[in-house]
XYZ file of C-alpha atoms in Angstrom:
697
model
C -59.678 30.980 -66.814
C -60.459 28.137 -64.484
C -60.201 25.699 -67.418
C -56.784 27.076 -68.334
C -55.622 26.729 -64.722
C -56.857 23.154 -64.491
C -55.140 22.276 -67.752
C -51.907 23.817 -66.499
C -52.153 21.861 -63.245
C -52.719 18.616 -65.150
C -49.668 19.408 -67.271
C -47.635 19.972 -64.102
C -48.736 16.656 -62.627
C -47.969 14.837 -65.884
C -44.499 16.392 -66.037
C -43.923 15.416 -62.421
C -45.012 11.857 -63.125
C -42.591 11.632 -66.048
C -39.791 12.993 -63.842
C -40.600 10.418 -61.144
C -40.469 7.590 -63.700
C -37.156 8.958 -65.002
C -35.836 9.229 -61.420
C -36.890 5.632 -60.763
C -35.089 4.531 -63.920
C -31.918 6.409 -62.870
C -32.041 4.740 -59.462
C -32.590 1.269 -60.973
C -29.639 1.716 -63.345
C -27.463 3.205 -60.538
C -27.055 6.416 -62.517
C -27.643 8.500 -59.383
C -24.293 7.210 -58.078
C -21.180 9.127 -59.116
C -17.731 7.574 -59.308
C -17.079 8.952 -55.830
C -20.162 7.141 -54.477
C -19.082 3.846 -56.028
C -15.459 4.272 -54.882
C -16.559 4.860 -51.282
C -18.797 1.779 -51.412
C -15.948 -0.372 -52.749
C -13.487 0.896 -50.132
C -15.991 0.374 -47.318
C -16.630 -3.181 -48.558
C -12.860 -3.805 -48.522
C -12.657 -2.521 -44.956
C -15.638 -4.615 -43.783
C -14.156 -7.789 -45.258
C -10.747 -7.042 -43.713
C -12.361 -6.400 -40.344
C -14.361 -9.640 -40.504
C -11.237 -11.620 -41.423
C -9.309 -10.041 -38.556
C -12.112 -10.768 -36.090
C -12.225 -14.398 -37.204
C -8.436 -14.654 -36.925
C -8.436 -13.111 -33.425
C -11.256 -15.439 -32.355
C -9.292 -18.459 -33.592
C -6.128 -17.266 -31.824
C -8.006 -16.692 -28.556
C -9.605 -20.117 -28.849
C -6.192 -21.770 -29.297
C -4.734 -19.826 -26.379
C -7.680 -20.934 -24.237
C -7.166 -24.568 -25.193
C -3.462 -24.356 -24.385
C -4.247 -22.791 -20.997
C -6.600 -25.668 -20.223
C -3.936 -28.177 -21.291
C -1.390 -26.405 -19.073
C -3.757 -26.543 -16.083
C -4.424 -30.242 -16.663
C -0.716 -31.042 -16.813
C -0.072 -29.088 -13.625
C -2.953 -30.862 -11.896
C -1.660 -34.273 -12.996
C 1.818 -33.431 -11.703
C 0.376 -32.450 -8.308
C -1.524 -35.744 -8.190
C 1.676 -37.706 -8.904
C 3.523 -35.797 -6.175
C 0.773 -36.622 -3.662
C 0.930 -40.305 -4.593
C 4.716 -40.311 -4.192
C 4.434 -38.692 -0.764
C 1.970 -41.371 0.356
C 4.340 -44.019 -0.996
C 7.190 -42.563 1.051
C 5.014 -42.642 4.149
C 4.502 -46.382 3.609
C 8.222 -46.891 3.190
C 8.184 -47.202 -0.533
C 10.281 -45.441 -3.123
C 9.853 -41.666 -2.684
C 11.572 -40.235 -5.704
C 9.984 -37.357 -7.594
C 10.812 -38.722 -10.955
C 8.556 -39.104 -13.878
C 8.700 -35.534 -15.184
C 5.373 -33.896 -15.818
C 4.210 -30.470 -14.814
C 3.376 -27.701 -17.214
C 5.130 -28.519 -20.484
C 7.631 -25.980 -21.834
C 6.321 -26.738 -25.317
C 2.839 -25.633 -24.253
C 4.237 -22.402 -22.842
C 6.222 -21.818 -26.034
C 3.147 -22.363 -28.190
C 1.138 -19.996 -25.994
C 3.836 -17.373 -26.487
C 3.687 -17.879 -30.266
C -0.092 -17.505 -30.323
C 0.141 -14.405 -28.087
C 2.679 -12.855 -30.455
C 0.389 -13.616 -33.377
C -2.510 -12.017 -31.508
C -0.379 -8.924 -30.926
C 0.597 -8.728 -34.588
C -3.038 -9.045 -35.625
C -3.992 -6.244 -33.245
C -1.223 -3.995 -34.574
C -2.020 -4.649 -38.209
C -3.462 -1.627 -40.001
C -5.886 -1.770 -42.882
C -4.307 -1.164 -46.285
C -6.884 -0.419 -48.963
C -6.637 -1.521 -52.579
C -6.725 1.428 -54.961
C -9.964 1.698 -56.944
C -9.414 1.397 -60.713
C -11.764 2.307 -63.580
C -12.632 -1.342 -64.174
C -13.492 -1.749 -60.475
C -15.793 1.273 -60.749
C -17.585 -0.280 -63.757
C -17.960 -3.643 -61.992
C -19.163 -1.959 -58.801
C -21.768 0.071 -60.682
C -22.985 -3.021 -62.582
C -23.312 -5.002 -59.353
C -25.282 -2.200 -57.695
C -27.555 -1.906 -60.771
C -28.162 -5.668 -60.699
C -29.171 -5.558 -57.029
C -31.499 -2.648 -57.642
C -32.948 -4.441 -60.711
C -33.881 -7.416 -58.574
C -35.452 -5.064 -56.015
C -37.440 -3.376 -58.806
C -38.651 -6.727 -60.157
C -39.717 -7.818 -56.689
C -41.647 -4.606 -56.078
C -43.261 -4.729 -59.544
C -44.567 -8.241 -58.953
C -45.173 -8.044 -55.230
C -47.132 -4.811 -54.865
C -49.950 -5.746 -57.331
C -50.240 -9.205 -55.752
C -50.443 -7.731 -52.250
C -53.072 -5.217 -53.389
C -55.077 -7.900 -55.148
C -55.006 -10.035 -52.021
C -56.104 -7.089 -49.889
C -58.922 -6.305 -52.370
C -60.069 -9.948 -52.246
C -60.128 -9.917 -48.454
C -61.792 -6.504 -48.137
C -62.868 -4.421 -51.095
C -63.238 -1.154 -49.075
C -59.745 -1.592 -47.595
C -58.292 -2.296 -51.041
C -59.964 0.758 -52.547
C -58.810 2.918 -49.619
C -55.203 1.799 -50.044
C -55.423 2.446 -53.805
C -56.799 5.941 -53.180
C -54.040 6.722 -50.670
C -51.386 5.434 -53.072
C -52.817 7.576 -55.865
C -52.852 10.601 -53.563
C -49.229 9.992 -52.532
C -48.186 9.626 -56.178
C -50.001 12.848 -57.064
C -48.305 14.794 -54.250
C -44.897 13.366 -55.182
C -45.468 14.244 -58.862
C -46.482 17.785 -57.971
C -43.413 18.209 -55.725
C -41.087 16.751 -58.353
C -42.506 19.067 -61.029
C -41.605 22.040 -58.853
C -38.113 20.650 -58.171
C -37.087 18.804 -61.332
C -33.381 18.637 -60.455
C -32.197 14.998 -60.372
C -31.657 13.655 -56.879
C -28.056 13.115 -55.784
C -27.712 11.158 -52.501
C -24.904 12.005 -50.048
C -21.602 10.222 -50.486
C -21.203 7.340 -47.989
C -18.657 8.182 -45.337
C -15.441 6.140 -45.340
C -15.277 3.748 -42.386
C -11.519 4.214 -42.015
C -8.932 6.969 -42.230
C -6.515 6.199 -45.069
C -2.861 7.296 -44.743
C -3.216 9.080 -48.085
C -6.319 10.047 -50.104
C -7.490 7.171 -52.328
C -8.343 7.875 -55.957
C -11.927 8.729 -56.953
C -12.817 9.813 -53.370
C -13.679 13.086 -51.709
C -10.323 12.942 -49.926
C -8.630 13.044 -53.309
C -9.758 16.621 -53.787
C -7.085 19.260 -53.370
C -7.025 20.597 -49.798
C -5.956 24.216 -49.316
C -2.677 24.745 -47.506
C -2.963 25.818 -43.844
C -2.103 29.397 -43.010
C -0.729 31.183 -39.960
C -3.207 32.175 -37.280
C -1.961 35.757 -37.466
C -3.307 35.974 -41.031
C -6.825 35.327 -39.720
C -6.795 38.636 -37.884
C -9.722 38.905 -35.486
C -12.190 37.081 -37.728
C -13.554 33.973 -35.927
C -14.480 32.324 -39.248
C -10.915 32.630 -40.528
C -9.564 31.337 -37.203
C -11.834 28.296 -37.462
C -10.661 27.659 -41.031
C -7.003 27.966 -39.984
C -7.537 25.426 -37.197
C -9.444 23.066 -39.533
C -6.687 23.073 -42.158
C -3.994 22.652 -39.495
C -5.794 19.551 -38.206
C -5.992 18.101 -41.716
C -2.243 18.487 -42.253
C -1.092 17.200 -38.864
C 0.601 13.799 -39.012
C -0.878 12.818 -35.618
C -4.356 14.194 -36.361
C -5.551 10.714 -37.442
C -5.601 9.684 -33.777
C -8.756 11.734 -33.266
C -11.669 12.605 -35.504
C -13.088 16.097 -35.164
C -16.840 16.075 -35.589
C -17.336 19.813 -35.319
C -15.238 22.939 -34.832
C -17.305 25.573 -33.041
C -17.086 29.330 -33.357
C -13.813 30.546 -31.778
C -13.953 33.254 -29.136
C -11.185 35.798 -28.565
C -9.641 35.912 -25.101
C -7.020 37.984 -23.342
C -4.362 35.448 -24.329
C -5.476 34.560 -27.863
C -8.299 32.257 -28.919
C -10.471 29.565 -27.396
C -11.816 27.097 -29.961
C -14.564 24.580 -29.028
C -14.191 21.093 -30.521
C -16.585 18.156 -30.610
C -14.826 14.811 -31.028
C -16.215 11.873 -32.960
C -13.421 9.555 -31.893
C -10.306 9.705 -29.751
C -9.898 11.406 -26.384
C -8.088 14.230 -24.658
C -5.192 11.844 -23.909
C -4.392 11.714 -27.648
C -3.897 15.475 -27.932
C -0.305 16.195 -26.718
C 1.411 15.057 -29.974
C -1.393 16.615 -32.028
C -0.907 19.990 -30.357
C 2.799 19.941 -31.193
C 1.831 19.361 -34.847
C -0.638 22.255 -34.819
C 1.921 24.767 -33.556
C 3.927 24.744 -36.809
C 1.169 25.418 -39.398
C -0.530 27.932 -37.091
C 2.830 29.654 -36.502
C 2.556 29.878 -32.722
C 5.179 29.013 -30.118
C 5.892 25.478 -28.952
C 3.706 24.624 -25.980
C 1.382 27.550 -26.699
C -1.576 25.342 -27.672
C -3.456 23.569 -24.887
C -6.579 21.444 -24.699
C -8.949 20.899 -21.803
C -12.175 19.039 -21.193
C -15.193 21.308 -20.871
C -17.204 18.933 -18.689
C -16.221 15.756 -16.829
C -19.519 14.270 -17.984
C -18.772 14.618 -21.717
C -15.443 13.286 -23.012
C -16.190 14.543 -26.538
C -16.515 18.217 -25.553
C -13.049 19.792 -25.758
C -11.830 23.373 -25.787
C -8.615 24.368 -27.505
C -6.642 27.275 -26.041
C -4.264 28.970 -28.491
C -1.886 31.488 -26.941
C -0.939 34.219 -29.389
C 0.476 36.348 -26.584
C 1.822 35.668 -23.107
C -1.152 35.505 -20.723
C 1.183 36.142 -17.806
C 3.065 39.090 -19.286
C 1.538 41.459 -16.736
C 0.910 39.391 -13.581
C -0.710 40.847 -10.511
C 1.815 42.355 -8.066
C 2.543 40.347 -4.932
C 0.664 42.080 -2.092
C 2.664 44.157 0.372
C 2.221 42.549 3.783
C 3.389 44.474 6.863
C 4.903 42.392 9.683
C 2.273 40.546 11.687
C -0.568 41.591 9.370
C -1.653 38.056 8.359
C -2.851 34.891 10.010
C -1.884 31.414 8.870
C -5.565 30.438 8.770
C -6.357 32.940 6.014
C -5.879 32.109 2.311
C -3.095 33.654 0.266
C -2.552 33.827 -3.483
C -0.108 31.404 -5.121
C -0.400 32.996 -8.571
C -2.692 33.976 -11.413
C -4.484 31.510 -13.706
C -4.647 31.660 -17.482
C -8.236 32.842 -17.074
C -7.139 35.819 -14.972
C -8.226 34.365 -11.600
C -6.162 34.231 -8.411
C -5.182 30.949 -6.725
C -6.073 31.194 -3.023
C -4.805 28.386 -0.776
C -4.644 27.849 2.989
C -1.488 26.492 4.653
C -2.801 25.975 8.179
C -2.846 22.244 8.896
C -2.068 21.393 5.293
C 1.041 19.734 3.874
C 2.358 20.573 0.425
C 4.592 19.118 -2.269
C 6.267 21.110 -5.041
C 7.609 19.074 -7.979
C 9.801 20.764 -10.589
C 12.794 20.099 -12.787
C 15.873 22.300 -12.581
C 14.900 25.711 -13.937
C 11.192 25.063 -13.376
C 10.671 28.073 -11.110
C 10.652 26.545 -7.610
C 12.255 29.674 -6.166
C 9.308 31.884 -7.147
C 6.788 29.578 -5.478
C 8.791 28.977 -2.317
C 9.402 32.736 -1.948
C 5.656 33.356 -2.179
C 5.090 30.861 0.620
C 7.910 32.299 2.724
C 6.741 35.881 2.134
C 3.255 35.032 3.425
C 4.314 32.871 6.400
C 6.874 35.392 7.686
C 4.179 38.109 7.621
C 1.879 36.047 9.865
C 1.462 36.814 13.545
C 0.789 33.165 14.392
C 3.222 31.169 12.256
C 6.951 30.618 11.789
C 8.918 29.077 8.972
C 11.636 26.418 9.275
C 14.311 26.163 6.582
C 15.634 22.617 5.938
C 17.896 21.996 2.947
C 20.512 19.199 3.103
C 22.300 20.380 -0.047
C 21.747 24.018 -1.070
C 20.722 27.406 0.334
C 17.100 26.753 1.183
C 15.008 29.920 1.519
C 17.891 32.120 0.335
C 16.926 35.762 0.950
C 14.204 34.772 3.456
C 16.556 32.516 5.469
C 17.230 35.139 8.223
C 13.520 35.017 9.112
C 13.565 31.233 9.670
C 12.955 30.107 13.236
C 15.224 27.118 12.581
C 17.726 26.457 9.809
C 19.288 23.119 8.897
C 22.032 22.545 6.348
C 23.308 19.042 5.652
C 21.668 15.683 6.508
C 22.851 15.726 10.145
C 21.348 19.122 10.931
C 18.171 18.137 9.096
C 17.850 15.053 11.315
C 18.194 17.161 14.468
C 15.589 19.704 13.366
C 13.115 17.052 12.216
C 13.578 15.211 15.497
C 12.694 18.393 17.402
C 9.653 19.047 15.209
C 8.419 15.465 15.660
C 8.780 15.746 19.442
C 6.927 19.075 19.387
C 4.075 17.541 17.370
C 3.710 14.750 19.931
C 3.783 17.271 22.803
C 1.111 19.447 21.224
C -1.222 16.540 20.500
C -0.804 15.157 24.034
C -1.564 18.566 25.591
C -4.821 19.182 23.710
C -8.132 18.485 25.508
C -10.435 15.813 24.029
C -12.771 18.460 22.606
C -10.000 20.134 20.586
C -9.384 18.750 17.100
C -6.487 20.925 15.978
C -3.805 23.092 17.546
C -4.754 26.752 18.001
C -1.873 28.916 16.733
C -0.817 31.942 18.783
C 2.249 34.229 18.712
C 3.611 32.195 21.670
C 2.814 28.774 20.155
C 2.651 29.445 16.410
C 1.930 27.153 13.522
C 5.109 25.751 11.969
C 5.700 25.601 8.208
C 8.783 23.452 7.519
C 10.107 23.905 3.983
C 12.061 20.741 3.192
C 14.116 20.986 0.003
C 16.023 18.081 -1.604
C 14.092 15.382 0.279
C 16.096 12.686 -1.488
C 19.296 13.872 0.249
C 17.948 13.260 3.758
C 19.200 10.308 5.774
C 16.924 7.325 6.208
C 16.052 8.496 9.734
C 15.302 11.970 8.430
C 12.983 10.608 5.749
C 11.127 8.481 8.294
C 10.593 11.470 10.607
C 9.407 13.682 7.741
C 6.950 10.998 6.576
C 5.692 10.551 10.154
C 4.928 14.280 10.297
C 3.380 14.164 6.848
C 1.155 11.134 7.328
C 0.206 11.115 10.992
C 1.136 13.947 13.349
C 1.792 17.183 11.495
C -1.707 18.268 10.485
C -3.276 17.998 13.941
C -0.318 19.744 15.591
C -0.338 22.481 12.904
C 3.189 21.552 11.797
C 3.053 21.532 8.004
C 5.747 20.028 5.789
C 6.394 21.568 2.372
C 8.399 19.030 0.336
C 10.338 20.436 -2.623
C 11.637 17.781 -5.008
C 12.624 17.112 -8.603
C 11.278 13.552 -8.560
C 7.956 12.374 -7.115
C 8.567 8.631 -7.518
C 8.504 6.236 -4.589
C 12.223 5.536 -5.025
C 13.046 9.213 -4.424
C 10.539 9.901 -1.635
C 11.139 6.479 0.009
C 7.361 6.027 0.203
C 4.317 6.548 -1.991
C 3.491 9.962 -0.523
C 3.355 12.180 -3.626
C -0.455 12.359 -3.488
C -0.734 12.616 0.326
C -0.370 16.413 0.769
C -3.549 18.425 0.347
C -1.647 21.058 -1.636
C 0.182 19.642 -4.665
C 2.005 21.899 -7.116
C 3.531 20.782 -10.413
C 5.854 23.107 -12.304
C 7.718 21.893 -15.429
C 8.431 18.269 -14.526
C 8.663 14.767 -15.959
C 5.717 12.873 -17.414
C 5.882 9.957 -14.957
C 5.572 12.374 -12.004
C 2.156 13.632 -13.128
C -0.091 10.628 -12.263
C 1.782 10.147 -8.974
C 1.153 13.715 -7.820
C -2.383 13.988 -9.190
C -3.214 10.600 -7.699
C -4.894 9.309 -10.867
C -3.507 6.955 -13.488
C -5.440 8.863 -16.169
C -4.147 12.298 -15.094
C -2.726 13.107 -18.535
C -5.998 12.223 -20.245
C -7.754 14.559 -17.813
C -5.641 17.503 -19.006
C -2.853 17.667 -16.389
C 0.088 18.548 -18.648
C 2.936 20.092 -16.594
C 5.319 17.726 -18.398
C 4.744 19.751 -21.584
C 6.037 22.926 -19.935
C 9.623 23.887 -20.752
C 11.973 24.713 -17.839
C 14.247 27.709 -18.116
C 17.663 26.839 -19.600
C 19.189 30.113 -18.307
C 18.044 33.300 -16.496
C 17.701 35.312 -19.712
C 15.378 32.682 -21.246
C 12.543 32.148 -18.755
C 10.610 29.725 -21.043
C 7.824 28.273 -18.836
C 9.551 28.741 -15.478
C 7.022 29.643 -12.793
C 4.051 28.173 -14.676
C 2.325 25.470 -12.725
C -0.723 23.299 -12.132
C -2.129 22.963 -8.613
C -4.367 20.515 -6.776
C -5.922 21.918 -3.614
C -9.297 21.743 -1.860
C -10.442 24.791 -3.855
C -8.702 23.903 -7.120
C -9.422 20.551 -8.762
C -9.325 21.436 -12.475
C -6.186 21.297 -14.705
C -5.755 25.043 -15.286
C -2.391 26.606 -16.117
C -1.205 29.186 -13.569
C 1.817 31.404 -13.011
C 3.802 32.511 -9.964
C 5.889 35.605 -10.595
C 9.215 36.103 -8.836
C 9.408 38.669 -6.071
C 12.038 41.238 -7.167
C 15.259 40.721 -5.162
C 15.385 44.307 -3.879
C 11.782 44.157 -2.688
C 12.370 40.762 -1.058
C 15.415 42.115 0.791
C 13.399 45.163 1.921
C 10.619 42.987 3.328
C 13.096 40.753 5.161
C 14.826 43.766 6.710
C 11.493 45.258 7.775
C 10.337 42.031 9.431
C 13.651 41.428 11.198
C 13.171 44.750 13.027
C 9.552 44.042 13.983
C 8.231 41.709 16.715
C 7.764 38.182 15.446
C 6.226 34.945 16.780
C 8.614 32.977 18.987
C 9.058 29.254 18.457
C 9.251 27.264 21.690
C 9.705 23.524 21.517
C 8.630 21.691 24.660
C 8.393 24.944 26.603
C 11.900 26.211 25.755
C 13.693 27.736 22.822
C 14.725 25.175 20.166
C 18.208 23.765 20.204
C 20.519 25.803 18.053
C 21.886 24.005 15.049
C 25.637 24.335 14.629
C 27.871 23.698 11.667
C 29.257 20.161 11.540
C 33.092 20.174 11.592
C 34.680 18.419 8.611
C 36.379 15.896 10.924
C 32.994 14.825 12.307
C 31.372 14.893 8.879
C 33.923 12.362 7.607
C 32.940 9.971 10.398
C 29.240 10.456 9.656
C 29.902 9.831 5.962
C 31.673 6.604 6.875
C 28.606 5.467 8.812
C 26.371 6.507 5.905
C 28.314 4.313 3.455
C 27.520 1.351 5.740
C 23.790 2.317 5.941
C 24.180 3.949 9.376
C 24.871 0.928 11.639
C 24.972 1.337 15.423
C 28.768 0.905 15.594
C 31.780 0.824 13.283
C 35.156 -0.586 14.266
C 38.418 1.318 13.759
C 39.207 -1.096 10.907
C 35.916 -0.316 9.138
C 36.302 3.413 9.692
C 39.905 3.247 8.513
C 38.925 1.637 5.196
C 36.640 4.590 4.409
C 38.883 7.330 5.853
C 41.977 6.114 4.014
C 40.117 6.498 0.732
C 38.395 9.800 1.674
C 41.447 11.530 3.180
C 44.574 9.560 2.163
C 46.934 12.355 3.215
C 45.670 12.092 6.795
C 44.628 8.446 7.209
C 46.334 6.623 4.341
C 49.915 6.834 5.599
C 49.787 3.501 7.440
C 48.327 1.275 4.756
C 49.972 -2.155 4.830
C 51.682 -1.520 8.188
C 51.040 -3.702 11.261
C 50.187 -0.700 13.474
C 47.592 0.672 10.970
C 44.560 0.448 13.268
C 46.409 1.905 16.253
C 47.629 4.940 14.289
C 44.218 5.524 12.637
C 42.546 5.395 16.081
C 45.016 7.948 17.454
C 44.552 10.172 14.404
C 40.743 10.102 14.780
C 41.069 11.211 18.408
C 43.527 14.008 17.575
C 41.318 15.221 14.688
C 38.226 15.306 16.917
C 40.166 17.101 19.649
C 41.324 19.720 17.147
C 37.678 20.280 16.178
C 36.699 20.749 19.814
C 34.635 17.551 19.872
C 34.921 14.766 22.398
C 33.738 11.320 21.365
C 34.829 8.222 23.275
C 35.584 4.902 21.640
C 34.810 1.568 23.288
C 35.817 -2.075 23.038
C 33.352 -4.517 21.528
C 33.531 -7.552 23.797
C 31.169 -9.601 21.647
C 33.434 -9.538 18.574
C 36.636 -11.519 17.925
C 39.699 -9.625 19.140
C 37.534 -7.105 21.035
C 38.222 -4.265 18.575
C 37.786 -0.577 19.391
C 34.759 1.085 17.796
C 32.671 4.288 17.710
C 28.921 4.483 18.159
C 26.788 6.608 15.820
C 24.619 7.854 18.700
C 27.739 9.134 20.507
C 28.834 11.110 17.434
C 25.379 12.604 16.878
C 25.112 13.326 20.601
C 28.081 15.679 20.442
C 26.276 17.709 17.756
C 23.232 18.173 19.990
């Protein structure tokens, strides 16, 4: 039996040796390479050559640009030298003209522009592969076989010579190497006999992403059509396949390369799918997500992406909303009058992960940025509902254009409508901040709110409509005085740019809230140029076009000391009946009293239309100290021609307009004196802006 077993083993080794020789012959003749292997090699060679040519071209362009820059510097230097020589000549009494031309040549600048344009075109050029034909496959296979033939010849001649040399130097070492080689060949033969299937190496990966699948490649294989996510049911494997096919069909999917799609996990809102990127970044995802929504059959804006860890840019999680995560938000807590303190946190809304959003308003400014229909009312009502339930805080309602706090307005300690009233209220708040800071002992860092001296939360809507003085006072509170005096400013705006806020203050408040807004607002509010690439995407939210279509109104992102990650959240609207009930209840209960400088704040009255016209005239001239009757008449004749335009072209125009202004002010119950300007020609009569504003105080 042992003889039969040994014979069988020898037969196995012999068969394995024959298979190894056959495998070596297949490798040498390149028969282990399929047409797909050869096609991928050819395409990769095309891409490498194109990339080398482009790199050489870019290097040559950069070299020429560098030479032109040096030439430009030399010409400029020579011109400066000539100018110095001419100045010295003038000092000696010689000819001092600056003739002679010189300086940086326009031709050099033009050539630099041409080379820069060429560099741009080279950078924008995309690789276009040449389709692989049958003849190219045959040539490619023959070339590979020739290379492998030369390798085989080299090994056939080289290995015996090396062994002979080793044997000549040291016979034991040569015999040891021969024994090890024989042992390795025996093991390989035995293994091959047990696995006689011909070896097929993996197909080389393409080094580029072609716009369409080239012939004879793996990409040329028919890809199944993507299917709706609902058809996957609750099977994670089917969900992963649906996402994979959707990525393959997306026209923007070439911007990123997905290395791995992890196992999806079901959540309360749909699915969370882990992705591992091979190339690209989170910043490339917004257009890709819009592409995915159609094949997956989910709503627009219902696919989001977020970075899992700030330390790994390749680790991404995809959130797919198959149902509204905010369909059943938490109810807004019922707060009896005086039951809260401004130092305690309150909830702004619920996150997509089901968590609350606690924030603290005491000593903290806020900015709320949202387009029309973005849901500002819901957020501002949440703030007003909390502040008016505090025993140590009051709310101030400032809105130069609209209705401000609306249903919560009766609870405001101060209300300002129009730019003039806003200026008066902000002036009082600024004076109160200075008084509080001056009255604090050196050991006290921040104002202590009490029912007698409460914290002040000033909600300032339509910041852009404030006067220049009003904006300066609001910014002074925001940047310097408000926090220490516990006078917080809540700016509500549709535009966070410097042009709208008159200063770069969008990222100054500690509490920053972004509802549906514009893309260029996002980095300004977040305070990072790469905010979009970090996952802050409020610009993808859709504002409500009308009350019956809420869209994404009320959904927001927030930056606060406790919240630094880009997580979608939602603030539900307090029902109008419940809001009215809470306001009525708090109006009947004791509330904190606002005293400014030890006395009740100055009441803000409505500005009569006659006075408003004068203020508007000053505003059109950028609020100068004085305006003459002539200057006022030019504006008033255009604004109210039936009252002030009756004397146009008449010699007594200024006299009649001056009399009409006085009679109009008298009818409004306002007394403002005019004065002669002795320092101007003709000593005209004029009105001072401070006198007009003084009557309103």
